[in-house]
Short mmCIF file of C-alpha atoms in Angstrom, two decimals:
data_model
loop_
_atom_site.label_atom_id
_atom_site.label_comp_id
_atom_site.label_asym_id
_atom_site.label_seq_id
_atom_site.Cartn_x
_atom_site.Cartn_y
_atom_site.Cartn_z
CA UNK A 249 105.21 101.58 108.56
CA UNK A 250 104.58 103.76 111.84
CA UNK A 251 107.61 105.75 113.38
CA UNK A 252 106.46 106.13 117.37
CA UNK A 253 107.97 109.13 119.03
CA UNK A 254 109.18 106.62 121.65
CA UNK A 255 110.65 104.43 119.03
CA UNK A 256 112.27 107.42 117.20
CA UNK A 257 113.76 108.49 120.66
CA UNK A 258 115.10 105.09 121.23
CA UNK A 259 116.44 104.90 117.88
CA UNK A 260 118.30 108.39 118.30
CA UNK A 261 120.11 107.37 121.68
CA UNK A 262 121.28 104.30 119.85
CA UNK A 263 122.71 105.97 116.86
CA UNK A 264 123.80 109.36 118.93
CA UNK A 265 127.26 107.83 119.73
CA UNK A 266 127.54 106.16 115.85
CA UNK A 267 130.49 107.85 113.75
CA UNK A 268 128.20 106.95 110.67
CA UNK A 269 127.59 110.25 108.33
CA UNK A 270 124.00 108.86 107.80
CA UNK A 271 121.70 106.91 110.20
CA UNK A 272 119.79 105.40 107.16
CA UNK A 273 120.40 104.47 103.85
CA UNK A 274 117.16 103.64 101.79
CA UNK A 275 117.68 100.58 98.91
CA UNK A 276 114.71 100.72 96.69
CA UNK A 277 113.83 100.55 92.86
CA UNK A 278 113.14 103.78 91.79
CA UNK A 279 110.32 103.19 89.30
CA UNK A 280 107.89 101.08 91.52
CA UNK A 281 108.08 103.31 95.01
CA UNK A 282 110.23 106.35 94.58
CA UNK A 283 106.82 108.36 93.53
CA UNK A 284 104.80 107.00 96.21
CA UNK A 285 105.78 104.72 99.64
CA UNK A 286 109.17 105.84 99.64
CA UNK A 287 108.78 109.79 99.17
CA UNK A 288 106.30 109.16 102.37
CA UNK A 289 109.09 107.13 104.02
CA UNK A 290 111.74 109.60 103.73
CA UNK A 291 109.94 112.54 104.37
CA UNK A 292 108.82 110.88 107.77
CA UNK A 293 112.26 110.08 108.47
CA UNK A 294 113.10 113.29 108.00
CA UNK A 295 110.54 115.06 110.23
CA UNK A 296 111.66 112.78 113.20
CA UNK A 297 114.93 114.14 112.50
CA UNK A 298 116.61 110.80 111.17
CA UNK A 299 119.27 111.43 108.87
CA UNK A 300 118.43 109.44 105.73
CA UNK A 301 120.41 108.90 102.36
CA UNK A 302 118.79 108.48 99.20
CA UNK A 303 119.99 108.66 95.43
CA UNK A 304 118.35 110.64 93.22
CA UNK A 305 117.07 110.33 89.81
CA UNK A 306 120.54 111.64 88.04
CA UNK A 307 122.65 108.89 89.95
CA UNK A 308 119.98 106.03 89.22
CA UNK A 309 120.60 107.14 85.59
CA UNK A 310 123.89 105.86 85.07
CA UNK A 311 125.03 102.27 83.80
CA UNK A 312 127.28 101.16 86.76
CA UNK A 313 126.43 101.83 90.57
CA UNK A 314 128.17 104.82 91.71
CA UNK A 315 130.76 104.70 93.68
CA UNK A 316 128.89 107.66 96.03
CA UNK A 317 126.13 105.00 97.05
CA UNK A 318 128.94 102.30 98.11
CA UNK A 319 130.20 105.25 100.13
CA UNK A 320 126.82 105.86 101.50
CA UNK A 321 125.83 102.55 102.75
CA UNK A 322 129.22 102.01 104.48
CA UNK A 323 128.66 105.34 106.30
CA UNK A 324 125.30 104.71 107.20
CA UNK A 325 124.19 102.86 110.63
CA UNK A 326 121.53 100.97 109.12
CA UNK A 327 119.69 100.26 105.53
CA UNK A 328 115.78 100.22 105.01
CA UNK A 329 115.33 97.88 102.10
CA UNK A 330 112.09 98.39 100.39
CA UNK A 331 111.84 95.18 98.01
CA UNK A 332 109.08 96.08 95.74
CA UNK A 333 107.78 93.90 92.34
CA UNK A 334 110.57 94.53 90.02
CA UNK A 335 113.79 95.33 92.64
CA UNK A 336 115.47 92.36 91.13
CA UNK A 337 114.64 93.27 88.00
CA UNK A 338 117.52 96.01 88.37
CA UNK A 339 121.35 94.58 88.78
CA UNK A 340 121.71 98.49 90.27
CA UNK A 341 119.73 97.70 93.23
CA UNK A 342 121.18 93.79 93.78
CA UNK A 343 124.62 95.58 93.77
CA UNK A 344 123.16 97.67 96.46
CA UNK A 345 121.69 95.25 98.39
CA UNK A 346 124.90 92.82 97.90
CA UNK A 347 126.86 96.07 99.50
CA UNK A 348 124.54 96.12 102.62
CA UNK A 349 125.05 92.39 103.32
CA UNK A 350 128.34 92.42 103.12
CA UNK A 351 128.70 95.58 105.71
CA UNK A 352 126.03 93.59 107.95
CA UNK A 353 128.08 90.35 107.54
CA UNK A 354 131.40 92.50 108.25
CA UNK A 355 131.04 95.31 111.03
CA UNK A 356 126.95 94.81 112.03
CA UNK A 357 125.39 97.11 109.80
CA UNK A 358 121.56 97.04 110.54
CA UNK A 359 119.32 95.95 108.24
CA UNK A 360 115.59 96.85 108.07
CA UNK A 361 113.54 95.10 105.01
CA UNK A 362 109.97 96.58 104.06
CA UNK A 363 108.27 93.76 101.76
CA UNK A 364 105.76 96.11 99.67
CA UNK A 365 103.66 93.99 97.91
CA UNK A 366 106.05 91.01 97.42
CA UNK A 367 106.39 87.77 99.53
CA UNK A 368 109.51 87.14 101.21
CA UNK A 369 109.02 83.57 100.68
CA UNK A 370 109.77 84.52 96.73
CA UNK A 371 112.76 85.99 97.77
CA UNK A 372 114.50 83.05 99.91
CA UNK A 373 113.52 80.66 97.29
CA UNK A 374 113.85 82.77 94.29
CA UNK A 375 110.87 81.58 92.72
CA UNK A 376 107.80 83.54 90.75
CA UNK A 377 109.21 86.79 89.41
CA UNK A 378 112.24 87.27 91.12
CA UNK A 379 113.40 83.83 90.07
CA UNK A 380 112.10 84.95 86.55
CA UNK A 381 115.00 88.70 87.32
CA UNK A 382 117.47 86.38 88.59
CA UNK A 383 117.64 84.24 85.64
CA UNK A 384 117.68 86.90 82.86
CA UNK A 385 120.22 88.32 84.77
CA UNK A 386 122.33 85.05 84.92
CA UNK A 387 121.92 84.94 81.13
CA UNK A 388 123.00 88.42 80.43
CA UNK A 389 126.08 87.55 82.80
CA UNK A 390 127.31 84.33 82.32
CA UNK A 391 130.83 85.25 82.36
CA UNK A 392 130.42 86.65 85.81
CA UNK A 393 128.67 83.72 87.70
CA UNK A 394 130.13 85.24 90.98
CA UNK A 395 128.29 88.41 90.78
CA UNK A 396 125.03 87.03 90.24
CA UNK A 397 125.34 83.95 92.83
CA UNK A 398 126.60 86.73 95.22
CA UNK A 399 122.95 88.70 94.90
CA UNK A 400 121.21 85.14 95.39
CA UNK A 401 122.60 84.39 98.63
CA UNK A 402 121.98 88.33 99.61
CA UNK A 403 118.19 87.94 98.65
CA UNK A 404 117.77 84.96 100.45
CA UNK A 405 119.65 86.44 103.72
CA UNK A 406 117.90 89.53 103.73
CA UNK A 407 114.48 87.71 103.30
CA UNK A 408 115.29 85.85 106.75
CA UNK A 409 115.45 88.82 108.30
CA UNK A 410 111.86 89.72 109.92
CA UNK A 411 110.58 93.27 108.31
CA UNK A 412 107.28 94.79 108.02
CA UNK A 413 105.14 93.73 105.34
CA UNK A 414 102.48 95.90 103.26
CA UNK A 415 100.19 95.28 100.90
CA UNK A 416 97.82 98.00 98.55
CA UNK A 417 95.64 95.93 98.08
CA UNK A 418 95.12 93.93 101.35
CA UNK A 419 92.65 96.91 102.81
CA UNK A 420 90.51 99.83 101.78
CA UNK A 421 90.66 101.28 104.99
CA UNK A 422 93.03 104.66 105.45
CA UNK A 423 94.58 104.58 109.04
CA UNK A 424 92.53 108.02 110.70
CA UNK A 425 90.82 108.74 108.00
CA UNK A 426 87.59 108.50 110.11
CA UNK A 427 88.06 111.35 112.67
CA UNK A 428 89.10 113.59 109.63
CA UNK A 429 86.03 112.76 108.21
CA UNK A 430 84.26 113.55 111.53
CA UNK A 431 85.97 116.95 111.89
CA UNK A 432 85.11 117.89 108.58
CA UNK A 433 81.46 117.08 108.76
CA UNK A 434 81.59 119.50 111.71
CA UNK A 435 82.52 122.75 110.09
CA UNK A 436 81.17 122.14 106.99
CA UNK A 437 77.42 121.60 108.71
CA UNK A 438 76.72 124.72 108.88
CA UNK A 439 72.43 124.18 108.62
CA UNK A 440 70.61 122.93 105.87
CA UNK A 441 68.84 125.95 105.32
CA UNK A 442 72.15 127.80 104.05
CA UNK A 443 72.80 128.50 100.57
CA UNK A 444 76.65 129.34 101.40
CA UNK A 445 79.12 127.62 98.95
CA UNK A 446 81.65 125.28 100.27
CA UNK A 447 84.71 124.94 98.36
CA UNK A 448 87.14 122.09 99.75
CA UNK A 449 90.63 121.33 98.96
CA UNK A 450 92.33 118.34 99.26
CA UNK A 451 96.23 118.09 98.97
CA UNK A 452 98.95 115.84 99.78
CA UNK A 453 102.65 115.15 99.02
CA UNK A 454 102.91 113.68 95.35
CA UNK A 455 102.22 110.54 94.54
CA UNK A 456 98.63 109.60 96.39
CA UNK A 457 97.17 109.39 92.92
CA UNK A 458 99.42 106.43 91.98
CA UNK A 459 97.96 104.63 95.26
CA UNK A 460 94.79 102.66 94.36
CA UNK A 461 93.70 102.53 98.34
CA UNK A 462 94.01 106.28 98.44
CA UNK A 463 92.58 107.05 94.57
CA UNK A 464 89.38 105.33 96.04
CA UNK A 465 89.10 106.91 99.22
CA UNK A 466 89.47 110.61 97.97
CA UNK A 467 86.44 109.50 94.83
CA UNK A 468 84.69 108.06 97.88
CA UNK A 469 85.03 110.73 100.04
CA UNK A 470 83.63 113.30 97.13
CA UNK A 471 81.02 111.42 96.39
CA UNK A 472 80.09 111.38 100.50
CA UNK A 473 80.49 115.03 100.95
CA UNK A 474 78.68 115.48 97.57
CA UNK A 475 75.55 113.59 98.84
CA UNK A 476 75.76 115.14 102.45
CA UNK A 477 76.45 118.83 100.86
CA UNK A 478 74.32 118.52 97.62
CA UNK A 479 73.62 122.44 98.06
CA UNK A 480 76.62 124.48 97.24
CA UNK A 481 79.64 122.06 97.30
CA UNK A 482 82.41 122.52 94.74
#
């Protein structure tokens, strides 16, 4: 997903008059995206000066949802939902998103889903995996029917609800990779006749190495600079 400095600014002025302590509260299971999309989400939100809520590991860890993330979401102008592969696998994160639909239902709480690497249409009809999560949670509950009906009808509401959708697998291709490339070439070429050593770092915020797309790209782009910079290159 791509924050716009015109979208961002529009997005302030709309939340500049909100009472909310937060502007965003962030609903995702911990274990498929915390390491990965959504460290890169909220640390984008952050930059752009959006004032984002998420739990951390030692809140996750308990039993029953905390009463500090029902707190959150009601005090937060909107929620990014980031419905990954196993988010209704967890009754902590249904309880979440069961929260959020209520406030949206009740005083027009915003609601933002990301669909990362899951079909919506699963969600509204509750079929393939997430039918397989609902179920085993039905059986582990069945004498609270309510509970569990109530995070079936806020699946399939949310899943209405148009969001961005993204996919690992769907390309290969890194958003600017290319002119970073290009620069690169540029001061590394520094004549073939040199016998100067190159040494070239590559770093990122954590998690790139659990992304397949960007796993391949980095091997890729050694094996490039490798070929191009046989002489010398570390």
């Amino acid at each position: 997903m791509i924050i716009s400095s015109s979208s961002t600014t529009s997005y302030s002025s709309s939340t500049s008059n909100s009472r909310g302590k937060y502007d965003v509260f962030l609903s995702f299971r911990g274990e498929d995206t915390r390491k990965n999309f959504t460290d890169h989400l909220y640390e984008a939100l952050k930059r752009r000066g959006i004032i984002t809520f998420r739990d951390d590991d030692k809140l996750e860890a308990g039993e029953a949802i905390a009463p500090e993330l029902f707190k959150a979401i009601q005090e937060s102008w909107c929620s990014i939902i980031v419905f990954s592969e196993t988010y209704a696998s967890s009754s902590w994160c249904l309880e979440e998103l069961s929260e959020i639909v209520k406030q949206k239902n009740e005083r027009g709480h915003k609601v933002f889903p990301i669909f990362y690497g899951v079909d919506p249409s699963d969600l509204r009809k509750q079929t393939g995996k997430v039918g397989e999560a609902l179920t085993r949670h039905e059986e582990n509950l069945k004498e609270n029917k309510e509970k569990t009906q109530r995070w079936r009808i806020a699946l399939a509401q949310v899943a209405n609800i148009k969001g961005w959708h993204l996919n690992d697998s769907a390309s290969n291709d890194m958003i600017g990779i290319k002119s970073r490339f290009e620069e690169l070439h540029c001061k590394l070429d520094m004549g073939d006749e040199d016998d100067l050593v190159r040494v070239i770092g590559i770093c990122g915020m954590g998690g790139i190495e659990m992304q397949p797309n960007g796993e391949a790209q980095l091997r890729d782009s050694k094996e490039i600079l490798t070929r191009k910079y046989s002489t010398g290159f570390k």
